[in-house]
mmCIF file of C-alpha atoms and ligand atoms in Angstrom:
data_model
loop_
_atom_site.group_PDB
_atom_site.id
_atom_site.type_symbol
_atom_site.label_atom_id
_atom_site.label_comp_id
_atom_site.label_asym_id
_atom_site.label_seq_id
_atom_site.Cartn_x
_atom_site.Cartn_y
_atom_site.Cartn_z
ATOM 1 C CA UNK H 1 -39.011 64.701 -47.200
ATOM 2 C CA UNK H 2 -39.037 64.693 -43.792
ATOM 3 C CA UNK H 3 -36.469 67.316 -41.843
ATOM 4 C CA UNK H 4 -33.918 65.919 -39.601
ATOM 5 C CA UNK H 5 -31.368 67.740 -37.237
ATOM 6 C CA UNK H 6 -28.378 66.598 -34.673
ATOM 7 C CA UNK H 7 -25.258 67.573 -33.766
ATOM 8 C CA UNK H 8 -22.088 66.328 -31.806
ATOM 9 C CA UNK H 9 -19.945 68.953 -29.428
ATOM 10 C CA UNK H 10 -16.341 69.067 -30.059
ATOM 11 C CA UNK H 11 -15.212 68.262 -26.888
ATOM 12 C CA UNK H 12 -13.482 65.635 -26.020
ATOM 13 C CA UNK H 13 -12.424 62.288 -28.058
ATOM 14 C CA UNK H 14 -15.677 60.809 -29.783
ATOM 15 C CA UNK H 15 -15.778 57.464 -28.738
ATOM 16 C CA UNK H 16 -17.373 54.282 -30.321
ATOM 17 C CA UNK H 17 -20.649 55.236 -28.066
ATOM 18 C CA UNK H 18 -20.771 58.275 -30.085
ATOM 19 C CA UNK H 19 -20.500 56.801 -33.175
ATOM 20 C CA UNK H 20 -23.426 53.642 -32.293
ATOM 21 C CA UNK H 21 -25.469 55.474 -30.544
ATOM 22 C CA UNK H 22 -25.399 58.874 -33.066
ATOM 23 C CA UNK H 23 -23.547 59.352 -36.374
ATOM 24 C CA UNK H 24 -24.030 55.546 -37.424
ATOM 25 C CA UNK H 25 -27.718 55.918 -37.651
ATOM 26 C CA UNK H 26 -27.205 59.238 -39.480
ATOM 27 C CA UNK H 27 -25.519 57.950 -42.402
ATOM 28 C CA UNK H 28 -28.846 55.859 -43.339
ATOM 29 C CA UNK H 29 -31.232 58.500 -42.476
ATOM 30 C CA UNK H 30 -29.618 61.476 -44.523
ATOM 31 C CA UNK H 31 -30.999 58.673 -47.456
ATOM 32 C CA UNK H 32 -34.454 59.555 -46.587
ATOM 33 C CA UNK H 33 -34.474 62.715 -44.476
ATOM 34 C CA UNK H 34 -33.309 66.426 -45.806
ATOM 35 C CA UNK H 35 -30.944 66.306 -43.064
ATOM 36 C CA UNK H 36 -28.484 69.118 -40.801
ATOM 37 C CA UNK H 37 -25.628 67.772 -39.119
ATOM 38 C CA UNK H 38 -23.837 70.508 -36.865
ATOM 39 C CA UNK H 39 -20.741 70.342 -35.035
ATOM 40 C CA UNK H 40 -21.818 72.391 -31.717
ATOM 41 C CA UNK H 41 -18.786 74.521 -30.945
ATOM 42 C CA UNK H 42 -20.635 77.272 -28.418
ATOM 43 C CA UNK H 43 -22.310 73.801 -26.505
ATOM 44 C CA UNK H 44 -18.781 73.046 -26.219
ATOM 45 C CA UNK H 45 -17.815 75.955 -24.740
ATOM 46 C CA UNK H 46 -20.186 76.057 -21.838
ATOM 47 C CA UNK H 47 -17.423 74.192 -20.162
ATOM 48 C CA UNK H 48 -13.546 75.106 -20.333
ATOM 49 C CA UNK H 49 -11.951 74.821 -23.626
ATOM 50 C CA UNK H 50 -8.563 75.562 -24.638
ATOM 51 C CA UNK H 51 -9.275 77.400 -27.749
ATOM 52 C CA UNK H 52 -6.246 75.642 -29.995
ATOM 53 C CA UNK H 53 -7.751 72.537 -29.098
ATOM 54 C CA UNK H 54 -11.304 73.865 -29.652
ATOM 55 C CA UNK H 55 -10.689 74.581 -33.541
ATOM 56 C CA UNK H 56 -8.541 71.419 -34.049
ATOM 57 C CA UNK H 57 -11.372 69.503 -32.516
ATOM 58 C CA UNK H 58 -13.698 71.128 -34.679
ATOM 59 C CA UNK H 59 -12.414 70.432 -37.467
ATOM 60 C CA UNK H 60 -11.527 66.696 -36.394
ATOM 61 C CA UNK H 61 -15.601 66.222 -35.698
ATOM 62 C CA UNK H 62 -16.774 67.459 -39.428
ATOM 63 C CA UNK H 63 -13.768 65.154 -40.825
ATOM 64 C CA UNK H 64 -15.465 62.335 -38.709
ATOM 65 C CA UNK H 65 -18.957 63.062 -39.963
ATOM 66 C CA UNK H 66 -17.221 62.737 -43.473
ATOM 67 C CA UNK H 67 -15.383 59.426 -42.622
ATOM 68 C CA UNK H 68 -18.308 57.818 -41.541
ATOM 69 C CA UNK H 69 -20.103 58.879 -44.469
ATOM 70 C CA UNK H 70 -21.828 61.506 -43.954
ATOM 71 C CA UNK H 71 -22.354 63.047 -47.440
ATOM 72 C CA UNK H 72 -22.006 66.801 -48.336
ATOM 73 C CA UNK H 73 -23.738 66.518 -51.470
ATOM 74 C CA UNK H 74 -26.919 64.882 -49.843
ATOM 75 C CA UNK H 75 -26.876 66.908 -46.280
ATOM 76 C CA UNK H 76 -25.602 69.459 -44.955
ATOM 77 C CA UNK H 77 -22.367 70.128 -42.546
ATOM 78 C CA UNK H 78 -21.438 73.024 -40.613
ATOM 79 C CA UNK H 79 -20.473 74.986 -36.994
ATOM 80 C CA UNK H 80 -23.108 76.087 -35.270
ATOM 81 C CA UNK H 81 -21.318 79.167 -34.505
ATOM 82 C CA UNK H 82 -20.780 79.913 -38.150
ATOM 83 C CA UNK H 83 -24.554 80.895 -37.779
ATOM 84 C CA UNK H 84 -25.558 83.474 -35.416
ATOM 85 C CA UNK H 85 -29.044 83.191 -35.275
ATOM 86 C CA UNK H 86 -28.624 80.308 -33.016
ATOM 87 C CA UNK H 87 -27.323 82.700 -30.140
ATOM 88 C CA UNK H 88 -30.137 85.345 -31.250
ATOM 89 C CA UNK H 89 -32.858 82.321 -30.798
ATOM 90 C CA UNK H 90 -31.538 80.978 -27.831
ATOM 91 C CA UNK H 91 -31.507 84.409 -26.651
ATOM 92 C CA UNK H 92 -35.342 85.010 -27.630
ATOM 93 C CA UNK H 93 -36.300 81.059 -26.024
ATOM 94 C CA UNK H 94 -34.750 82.455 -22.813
ATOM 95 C CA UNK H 95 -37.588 84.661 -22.596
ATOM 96 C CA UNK H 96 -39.572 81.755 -23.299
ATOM 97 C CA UNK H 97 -37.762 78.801 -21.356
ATOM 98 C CA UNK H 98 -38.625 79.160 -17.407
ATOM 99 C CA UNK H 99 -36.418 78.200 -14.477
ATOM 100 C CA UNK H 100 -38.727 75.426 -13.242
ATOM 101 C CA UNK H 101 -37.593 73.806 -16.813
ATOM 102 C CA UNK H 102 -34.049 74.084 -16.564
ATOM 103 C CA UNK H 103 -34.339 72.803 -13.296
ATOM 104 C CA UNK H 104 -35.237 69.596 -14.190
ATOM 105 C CA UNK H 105 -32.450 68.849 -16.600
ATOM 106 C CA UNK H 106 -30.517 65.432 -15.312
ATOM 107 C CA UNK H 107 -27.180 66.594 -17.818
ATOM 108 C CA UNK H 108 -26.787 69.762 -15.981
ATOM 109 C CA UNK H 109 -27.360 68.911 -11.881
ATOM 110 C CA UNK H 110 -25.079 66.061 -13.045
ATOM 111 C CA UNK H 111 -22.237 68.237 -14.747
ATOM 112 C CA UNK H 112 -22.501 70.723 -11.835
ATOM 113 C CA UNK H 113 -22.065 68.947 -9.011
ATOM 114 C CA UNK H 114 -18.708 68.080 -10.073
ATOM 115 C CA UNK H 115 -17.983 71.972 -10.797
ATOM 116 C CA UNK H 116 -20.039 73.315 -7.805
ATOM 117 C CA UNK H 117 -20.230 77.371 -7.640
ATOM 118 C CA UNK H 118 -18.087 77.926 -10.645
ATOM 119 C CA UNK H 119 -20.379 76.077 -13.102
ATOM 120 C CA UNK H 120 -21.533 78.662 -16.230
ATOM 121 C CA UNK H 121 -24.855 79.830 -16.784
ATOM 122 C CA UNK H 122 -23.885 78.395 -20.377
ATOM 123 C CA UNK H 123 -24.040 75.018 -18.605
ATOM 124 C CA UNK H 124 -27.524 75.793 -17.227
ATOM 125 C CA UNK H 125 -28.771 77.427 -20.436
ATOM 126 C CA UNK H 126 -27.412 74.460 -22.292
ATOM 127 C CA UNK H 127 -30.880 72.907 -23.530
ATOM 128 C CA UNK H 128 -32.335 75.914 -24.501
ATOM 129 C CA UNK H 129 -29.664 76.780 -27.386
ATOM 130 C CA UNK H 130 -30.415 72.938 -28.145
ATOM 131 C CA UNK H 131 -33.738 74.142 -28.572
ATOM 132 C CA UNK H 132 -32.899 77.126 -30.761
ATOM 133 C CA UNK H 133 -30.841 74.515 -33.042
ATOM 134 C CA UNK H 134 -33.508 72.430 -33.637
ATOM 135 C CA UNK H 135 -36.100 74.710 -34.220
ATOM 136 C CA UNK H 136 -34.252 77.696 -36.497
ATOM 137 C CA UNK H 137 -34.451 74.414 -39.327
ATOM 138 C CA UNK H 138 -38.109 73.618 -38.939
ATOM 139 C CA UNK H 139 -37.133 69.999 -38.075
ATOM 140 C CA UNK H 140 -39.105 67.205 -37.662
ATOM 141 C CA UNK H 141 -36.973 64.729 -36.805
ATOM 142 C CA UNK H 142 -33.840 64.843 -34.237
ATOM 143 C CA UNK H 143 -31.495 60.998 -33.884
ATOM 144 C CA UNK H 144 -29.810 61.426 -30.713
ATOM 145 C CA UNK H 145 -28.495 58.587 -27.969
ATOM 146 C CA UNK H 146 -31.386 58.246 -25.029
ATOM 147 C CA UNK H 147 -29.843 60.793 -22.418
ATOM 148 C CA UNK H 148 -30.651 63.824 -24.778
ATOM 149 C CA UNK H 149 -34.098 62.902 -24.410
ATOM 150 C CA UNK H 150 -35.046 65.153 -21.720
ATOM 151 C CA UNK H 151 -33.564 68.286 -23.638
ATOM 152 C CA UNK H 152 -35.776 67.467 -26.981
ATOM 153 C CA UNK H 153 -38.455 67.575 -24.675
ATOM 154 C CA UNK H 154 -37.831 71.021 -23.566
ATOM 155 C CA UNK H 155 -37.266 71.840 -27.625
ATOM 156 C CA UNK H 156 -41.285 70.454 -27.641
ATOM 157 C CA UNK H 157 -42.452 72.668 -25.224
ATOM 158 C CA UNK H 158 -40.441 76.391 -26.314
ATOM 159 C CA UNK H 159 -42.174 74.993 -29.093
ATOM 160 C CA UNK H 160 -45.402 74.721 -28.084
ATOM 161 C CA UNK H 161 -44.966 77.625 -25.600
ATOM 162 C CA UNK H 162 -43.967 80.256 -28.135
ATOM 163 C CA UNK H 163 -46.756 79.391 -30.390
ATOM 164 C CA UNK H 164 -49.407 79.496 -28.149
ATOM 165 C CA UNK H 165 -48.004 83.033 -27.630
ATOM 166 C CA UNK H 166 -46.755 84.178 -30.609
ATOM 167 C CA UNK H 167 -49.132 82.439 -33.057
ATOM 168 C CA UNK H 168 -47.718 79.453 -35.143
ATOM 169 C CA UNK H 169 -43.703 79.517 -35.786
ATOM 170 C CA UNK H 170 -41.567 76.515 -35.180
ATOM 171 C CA UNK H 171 -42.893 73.108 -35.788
ATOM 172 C CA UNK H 172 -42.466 70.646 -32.766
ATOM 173 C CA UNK H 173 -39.624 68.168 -32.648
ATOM 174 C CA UNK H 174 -39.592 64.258 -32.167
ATOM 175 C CA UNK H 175 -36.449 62.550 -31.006
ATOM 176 C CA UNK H 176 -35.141 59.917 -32.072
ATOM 177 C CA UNK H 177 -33.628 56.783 -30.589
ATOM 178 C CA UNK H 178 -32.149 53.926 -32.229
ATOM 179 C CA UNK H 179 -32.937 50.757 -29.744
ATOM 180 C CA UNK H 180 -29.398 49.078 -30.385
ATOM 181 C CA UNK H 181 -26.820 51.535 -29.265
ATOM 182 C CA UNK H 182 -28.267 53.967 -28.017
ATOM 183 C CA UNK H 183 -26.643 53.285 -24.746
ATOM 184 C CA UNK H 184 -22.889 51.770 -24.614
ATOM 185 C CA UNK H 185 -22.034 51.763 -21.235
ATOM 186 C CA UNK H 186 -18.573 52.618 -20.168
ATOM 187 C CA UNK H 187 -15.991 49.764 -20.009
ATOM 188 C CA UNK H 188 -15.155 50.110 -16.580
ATOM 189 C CA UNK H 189 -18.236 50.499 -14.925
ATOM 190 C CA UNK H 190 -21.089 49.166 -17.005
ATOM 191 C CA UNK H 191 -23.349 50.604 -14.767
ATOM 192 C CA UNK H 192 -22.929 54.355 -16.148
ATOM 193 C CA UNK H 193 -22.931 55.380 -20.398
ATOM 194 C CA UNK H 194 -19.473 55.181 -22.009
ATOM 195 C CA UNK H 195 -18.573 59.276 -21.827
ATOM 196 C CA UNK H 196 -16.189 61.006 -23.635
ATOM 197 C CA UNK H 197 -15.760 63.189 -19.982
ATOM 198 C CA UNK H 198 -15.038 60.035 -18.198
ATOM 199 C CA UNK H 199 -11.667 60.246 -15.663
ATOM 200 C CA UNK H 200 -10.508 56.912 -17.087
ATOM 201 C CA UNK H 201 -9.014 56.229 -20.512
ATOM 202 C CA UNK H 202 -10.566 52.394 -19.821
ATOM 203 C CA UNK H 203 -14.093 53.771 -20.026
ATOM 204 C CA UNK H 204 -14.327 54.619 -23.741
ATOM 205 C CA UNK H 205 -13.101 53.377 -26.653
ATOM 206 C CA UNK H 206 -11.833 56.408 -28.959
ATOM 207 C CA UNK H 207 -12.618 56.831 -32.216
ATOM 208 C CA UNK H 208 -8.939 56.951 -33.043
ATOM 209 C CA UNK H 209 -7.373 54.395 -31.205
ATOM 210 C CA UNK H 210 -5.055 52.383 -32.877
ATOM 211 C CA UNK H 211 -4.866 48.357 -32.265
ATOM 212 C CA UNK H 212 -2.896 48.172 -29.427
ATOM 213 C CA UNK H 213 -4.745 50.572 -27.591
ATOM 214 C CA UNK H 214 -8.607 49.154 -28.765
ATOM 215 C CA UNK H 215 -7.199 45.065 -27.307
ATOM 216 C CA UNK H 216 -5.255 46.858 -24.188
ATOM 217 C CA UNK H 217 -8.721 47.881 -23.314
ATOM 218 C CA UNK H 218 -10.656 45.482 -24.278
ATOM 219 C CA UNK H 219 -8.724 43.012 -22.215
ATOM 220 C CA UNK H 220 -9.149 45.366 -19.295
ATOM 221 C CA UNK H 221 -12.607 45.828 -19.541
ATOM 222 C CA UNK H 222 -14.513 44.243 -16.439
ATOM 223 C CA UNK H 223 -16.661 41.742 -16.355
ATOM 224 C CA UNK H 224 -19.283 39.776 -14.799
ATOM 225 C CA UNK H 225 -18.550 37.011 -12.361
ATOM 226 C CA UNK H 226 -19.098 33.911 -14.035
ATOM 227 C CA UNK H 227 -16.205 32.460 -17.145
ATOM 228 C CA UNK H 228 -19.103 31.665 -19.454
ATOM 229 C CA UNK H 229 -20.819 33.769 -22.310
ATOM 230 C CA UNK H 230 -24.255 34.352 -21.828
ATOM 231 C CA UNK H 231 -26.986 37.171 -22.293
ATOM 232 C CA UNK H 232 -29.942 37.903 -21.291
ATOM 233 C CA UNK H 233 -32.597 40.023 -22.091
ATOM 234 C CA UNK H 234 -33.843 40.119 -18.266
ATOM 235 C CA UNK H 235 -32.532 43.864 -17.446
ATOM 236 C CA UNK H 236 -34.702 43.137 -13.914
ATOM 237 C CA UNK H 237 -32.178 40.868 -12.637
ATOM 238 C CA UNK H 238 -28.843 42.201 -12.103
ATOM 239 C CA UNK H 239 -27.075 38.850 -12.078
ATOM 240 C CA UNK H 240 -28.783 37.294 -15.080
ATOM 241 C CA UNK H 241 -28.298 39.696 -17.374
ATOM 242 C CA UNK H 242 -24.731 40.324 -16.298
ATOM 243 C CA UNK H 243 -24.181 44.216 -17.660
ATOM 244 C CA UNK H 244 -20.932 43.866 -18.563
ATOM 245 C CA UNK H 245 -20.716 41.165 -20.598
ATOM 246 C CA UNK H 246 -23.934 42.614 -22.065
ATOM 247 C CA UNK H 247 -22.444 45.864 -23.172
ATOM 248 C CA UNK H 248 -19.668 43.878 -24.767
ATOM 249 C CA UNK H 249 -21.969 41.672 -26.690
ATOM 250 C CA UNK H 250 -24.175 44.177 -27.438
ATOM 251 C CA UNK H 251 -20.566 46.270 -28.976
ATOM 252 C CA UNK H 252 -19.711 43.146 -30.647
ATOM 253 C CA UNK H 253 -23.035 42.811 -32.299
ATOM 254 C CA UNK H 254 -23.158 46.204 -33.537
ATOM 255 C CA UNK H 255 -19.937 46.133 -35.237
ATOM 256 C CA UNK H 256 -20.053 43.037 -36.719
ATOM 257 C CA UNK H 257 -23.706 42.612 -37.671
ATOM 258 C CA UNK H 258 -24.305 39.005 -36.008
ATOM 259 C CA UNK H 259 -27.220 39.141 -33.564
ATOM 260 C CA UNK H 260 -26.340 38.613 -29.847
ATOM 261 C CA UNK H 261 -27.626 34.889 -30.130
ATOM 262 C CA UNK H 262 -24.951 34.236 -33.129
ATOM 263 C CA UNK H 263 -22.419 35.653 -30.703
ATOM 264 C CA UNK H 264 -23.466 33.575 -27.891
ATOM 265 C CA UNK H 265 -23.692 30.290 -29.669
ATOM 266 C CA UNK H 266 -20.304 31.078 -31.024
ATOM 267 C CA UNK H 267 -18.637 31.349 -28.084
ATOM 268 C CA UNK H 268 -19.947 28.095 -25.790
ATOM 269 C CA UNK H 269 -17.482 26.250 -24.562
ATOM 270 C CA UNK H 270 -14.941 29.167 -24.168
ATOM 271 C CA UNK H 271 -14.181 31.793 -22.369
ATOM 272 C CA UNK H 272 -13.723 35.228 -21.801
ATOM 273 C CA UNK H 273 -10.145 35.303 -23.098
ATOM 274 C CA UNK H 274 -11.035 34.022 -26.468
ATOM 275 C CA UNK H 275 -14.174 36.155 -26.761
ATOM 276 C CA UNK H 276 -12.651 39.725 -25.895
ATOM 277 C CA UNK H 277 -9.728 38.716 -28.064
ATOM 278 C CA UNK H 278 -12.238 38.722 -30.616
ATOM 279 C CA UNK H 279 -13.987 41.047 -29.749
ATOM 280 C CA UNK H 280 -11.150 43.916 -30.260
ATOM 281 C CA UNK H 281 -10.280 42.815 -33.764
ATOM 282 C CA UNK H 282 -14.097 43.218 -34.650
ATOM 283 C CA UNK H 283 -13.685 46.930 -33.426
ATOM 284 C CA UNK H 284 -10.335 47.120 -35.043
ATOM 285 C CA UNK H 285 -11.805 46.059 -38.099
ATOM 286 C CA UNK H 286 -14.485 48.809 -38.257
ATOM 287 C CA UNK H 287 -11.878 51.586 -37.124
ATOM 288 C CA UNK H 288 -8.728 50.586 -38.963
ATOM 289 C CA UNK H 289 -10.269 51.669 -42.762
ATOM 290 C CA UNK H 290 -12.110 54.181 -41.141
ATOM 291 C CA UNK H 291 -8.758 56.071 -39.647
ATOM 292 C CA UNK H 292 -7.529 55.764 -43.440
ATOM 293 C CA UNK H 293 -10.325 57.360 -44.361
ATOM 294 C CA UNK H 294 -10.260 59.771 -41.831
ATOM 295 C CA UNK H 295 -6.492 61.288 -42.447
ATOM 296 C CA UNK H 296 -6.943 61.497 -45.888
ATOM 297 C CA UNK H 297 -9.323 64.271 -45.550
ATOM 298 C CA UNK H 298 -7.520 67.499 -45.689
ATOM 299 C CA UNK H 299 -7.902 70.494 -43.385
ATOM 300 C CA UNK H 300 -8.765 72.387 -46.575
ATOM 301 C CA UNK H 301 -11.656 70.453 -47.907
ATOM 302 C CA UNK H 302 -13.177 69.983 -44.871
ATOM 303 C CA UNK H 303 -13.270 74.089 -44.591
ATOM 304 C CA UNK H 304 -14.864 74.242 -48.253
ATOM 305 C CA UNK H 305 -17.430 72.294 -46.724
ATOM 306 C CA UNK H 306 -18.472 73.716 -43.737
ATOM 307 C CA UNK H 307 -18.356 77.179 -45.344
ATOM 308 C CA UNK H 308 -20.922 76.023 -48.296
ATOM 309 C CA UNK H 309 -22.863 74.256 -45.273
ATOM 310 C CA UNK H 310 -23.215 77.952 -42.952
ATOM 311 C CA UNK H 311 -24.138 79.209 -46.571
ATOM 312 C CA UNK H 312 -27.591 76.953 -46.876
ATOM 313 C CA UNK H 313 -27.684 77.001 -42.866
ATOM 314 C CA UNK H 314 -27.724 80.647 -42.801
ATOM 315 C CA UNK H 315 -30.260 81.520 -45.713
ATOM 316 C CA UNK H 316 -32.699 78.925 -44.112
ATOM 317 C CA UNK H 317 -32.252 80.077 -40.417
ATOM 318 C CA UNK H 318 -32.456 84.258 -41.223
ATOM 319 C CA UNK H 319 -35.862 83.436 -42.846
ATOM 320 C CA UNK H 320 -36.488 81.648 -39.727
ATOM 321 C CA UNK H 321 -35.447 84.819 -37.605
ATOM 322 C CA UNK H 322 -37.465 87.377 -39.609
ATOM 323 C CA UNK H 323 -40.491 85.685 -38.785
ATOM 324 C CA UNK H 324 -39.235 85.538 -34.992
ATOM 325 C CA UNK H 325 -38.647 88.550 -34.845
ATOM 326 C CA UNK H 326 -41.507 89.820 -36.625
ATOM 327 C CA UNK H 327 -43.979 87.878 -33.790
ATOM 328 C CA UNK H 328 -41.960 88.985 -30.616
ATOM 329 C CA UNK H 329 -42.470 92.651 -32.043
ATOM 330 C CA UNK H 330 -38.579 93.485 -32.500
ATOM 331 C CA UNK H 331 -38.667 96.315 -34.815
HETATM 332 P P1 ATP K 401 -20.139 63.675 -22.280
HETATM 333 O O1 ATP K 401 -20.427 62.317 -21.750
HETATM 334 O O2 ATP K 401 -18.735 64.119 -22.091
HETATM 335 O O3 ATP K 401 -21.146 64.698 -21.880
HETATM 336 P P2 ATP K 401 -20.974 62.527 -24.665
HETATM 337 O O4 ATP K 401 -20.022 61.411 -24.833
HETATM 338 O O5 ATP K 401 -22.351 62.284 -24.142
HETATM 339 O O6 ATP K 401 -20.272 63.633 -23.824
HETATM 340 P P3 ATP K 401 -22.093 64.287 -26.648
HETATM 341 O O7 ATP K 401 -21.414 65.217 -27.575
HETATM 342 O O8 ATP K 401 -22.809 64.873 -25.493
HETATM 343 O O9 ATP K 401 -21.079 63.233 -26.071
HETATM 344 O O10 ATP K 401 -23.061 63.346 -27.455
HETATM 345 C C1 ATP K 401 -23.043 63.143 -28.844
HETATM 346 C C2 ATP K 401 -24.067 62.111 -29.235
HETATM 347 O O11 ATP K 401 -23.642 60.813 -28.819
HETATM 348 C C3 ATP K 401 -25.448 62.306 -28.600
HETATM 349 O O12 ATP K 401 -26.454 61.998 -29.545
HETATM 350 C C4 ATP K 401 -25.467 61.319 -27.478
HETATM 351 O O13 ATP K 401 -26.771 60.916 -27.137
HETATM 352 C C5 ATP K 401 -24.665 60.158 -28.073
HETATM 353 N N1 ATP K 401 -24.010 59.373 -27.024
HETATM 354 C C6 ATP K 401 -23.151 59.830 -26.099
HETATM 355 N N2 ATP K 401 -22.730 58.833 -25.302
HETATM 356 C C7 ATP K 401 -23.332 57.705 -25.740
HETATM 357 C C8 ATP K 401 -23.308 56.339 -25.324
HETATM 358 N N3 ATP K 401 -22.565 55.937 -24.318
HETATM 359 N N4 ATP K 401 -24.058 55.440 -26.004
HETATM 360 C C9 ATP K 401 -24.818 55.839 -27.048
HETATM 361 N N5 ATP K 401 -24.886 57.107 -27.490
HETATM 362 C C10 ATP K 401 -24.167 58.044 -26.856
HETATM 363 N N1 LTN K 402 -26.575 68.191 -26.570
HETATM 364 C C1 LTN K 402 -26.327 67.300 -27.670
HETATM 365 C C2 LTN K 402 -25.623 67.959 -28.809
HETATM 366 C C3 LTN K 402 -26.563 68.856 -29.509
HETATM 367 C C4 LTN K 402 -27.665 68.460 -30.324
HETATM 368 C C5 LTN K 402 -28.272 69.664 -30.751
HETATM 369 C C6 LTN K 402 -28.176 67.217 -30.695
HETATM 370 C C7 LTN K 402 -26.562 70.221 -29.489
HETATM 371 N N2 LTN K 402 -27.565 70.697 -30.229
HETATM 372 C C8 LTN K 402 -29.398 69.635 -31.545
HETATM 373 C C9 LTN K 402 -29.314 67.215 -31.508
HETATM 374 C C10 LTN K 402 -29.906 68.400 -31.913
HETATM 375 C C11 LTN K 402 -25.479 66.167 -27.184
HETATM 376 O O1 LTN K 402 -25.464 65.196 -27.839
HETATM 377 N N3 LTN K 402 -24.789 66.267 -26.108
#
């Protein structure tokens, strides 16, 4: 079986993006992957967290891998700082990692700019504890949305790096993508990926929004010029392929497993009104039983799990280490 890896930081509300673009996919590919899903608490943490909020929210991200089905008996669930060789790696990749590869990461000039001088070295070091994730587990495979790309690239080439030096250790990563979904762009501004950082509540749809919230945002949601619904596959031309209405299509489509052409055909002769209307009961429909399912997992079973998940994590990531260790020539 192939060996699969990803992980979600708890920061922030996960938002349907999240969920299309990352956990959906992994619920079918823990069927025919040995698969690692890791909530990434010290990722998290490379920005400002309010520690209270950082545990709730850690907790709320395993309960969500759960909800969405996410299996504990078929993969395995934990916090990456549960294990501590993913520090001690990231610590030996450092070594390994050079500045002229850090920086060319898009995530972090991005996240800086906005925080200037006081930005962490965490921030900046950010892809090369991704690295140390992926490769402690040997794995082959990592499902991610497109924009974490450019970090599993770096993952390929600590790889590749360290075993030119060291002799042969980690085996080299592939990402990824799934083509629908892996981009939802944000509601109000289709030009940039729905993000859980956004400054707007109308960007993202949340994971736990109730009804209300999911049509008050829908209806908000901007739009193209022109009343009909069309879409095109023509990403060239800006006009034609109208972005907005796109990304809403494209969100429709995904949660209600009619092709974009279904939608379209459904739709001619009305308008926008009727087909957002719509369009937030679809999403409603997917997150209403999946909010049940959601608060009826308790704080305590989702702990038993975790802790049984850092107890296979750990076992296979020391054995990992020893050999790391061994190479580099730590005694
Ligand atoms: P932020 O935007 O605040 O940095 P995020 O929303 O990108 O956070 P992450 O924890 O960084 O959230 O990402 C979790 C997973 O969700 C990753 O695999 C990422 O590629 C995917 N993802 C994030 N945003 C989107 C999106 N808009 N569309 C599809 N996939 C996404
Ligand atoms: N940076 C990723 C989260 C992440 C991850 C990983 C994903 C941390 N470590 C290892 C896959 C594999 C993000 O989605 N923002």
């Amino acid at each position: 079986m192939q060996k699969l890896f990803s992980g979600v930081q708890p920061s922030g509300n996960l938002h349907i993006g999240n969920y299309l673009g990352a956990v959906k996919q992994w619920v079918t590919l823990q069927e025919q992957a040995e698969s690692i899903f890791c909530v990434v608490d010290l990722h998290a943490i490379t920005v400002p967290q309010d520690p209270e909020v950082l545990r709730k929210k850690t907790l709320e991200i395993a309960k969500i891998y759960l909800a969405s089905g996410i299996d504990p008996t078929k993969s395995t669930l934990f916090v990456q700082s549960h294990v501590a060789a993913h520090s001690e790696l990231a610590w030996i990749l450092n070594t390994v990692a050079r500045m002229g590869d850090l920086d060319k990461m898009t995530q972090y000039k991005d996240k800086s700019q906005k925080e200037g001088e006081t930005t962490s070295i965490g921030l900046y070091d950010y892809p090369v504890l991704m690295a140390a994730d992926i490769l402690l587990y040997d794995t082959e495979v990592v499902p991610v949305g497109d924009d974490q790309l450019q970090h599993i690239e770096l993952a390929r080439t600590l790889a590749r790096r360290f075993n030119e030096r060291f002799g042969e250790t980690f085996v080299v990563p592939e990402g990824r993508i799934q083509k629908e979904g892996a981009r939802i762009m944000g509601l109000d501004d289709p030009t940039k990926k729905m993000s859980k950082s956004a400054p707007s509540e109308y960007n993202y749809i949340s994971l736990t929004d109730d009804e209300a919230t999911v049509l008050r945002k829908i209806k908000k949601a901007v739009t193209d010029s022109g009343t009909d619904i069309t879409y095109s596959d023509d990403l060239s031309d800006a006009e034609a392929s109208r972005p907005a209405l796109r990304n809403l299509i494209n969100i429709y489509s995904l949660f209600s497993r009619k092709t974009p052409g279904e939608i379209v055909e459904m739709y001619a002769g009305k308008g926008y009104g009727d087909f957002k209307v719509d369009l937030a009961a679809v999403i409603s429909g997917f997150l209403t039983p999946f909010q049940e399912r959601l608060a009826s997992i308790s704080d305590e079973e989702v702990k038993a799990i975790l802790e049984a998940g850092a107890v296979k994590a750990r076992a296979q990531a020391e054995a990992k280490m020893k050999q790391v260790r061994e190479r580099v020539g730590l005694l």
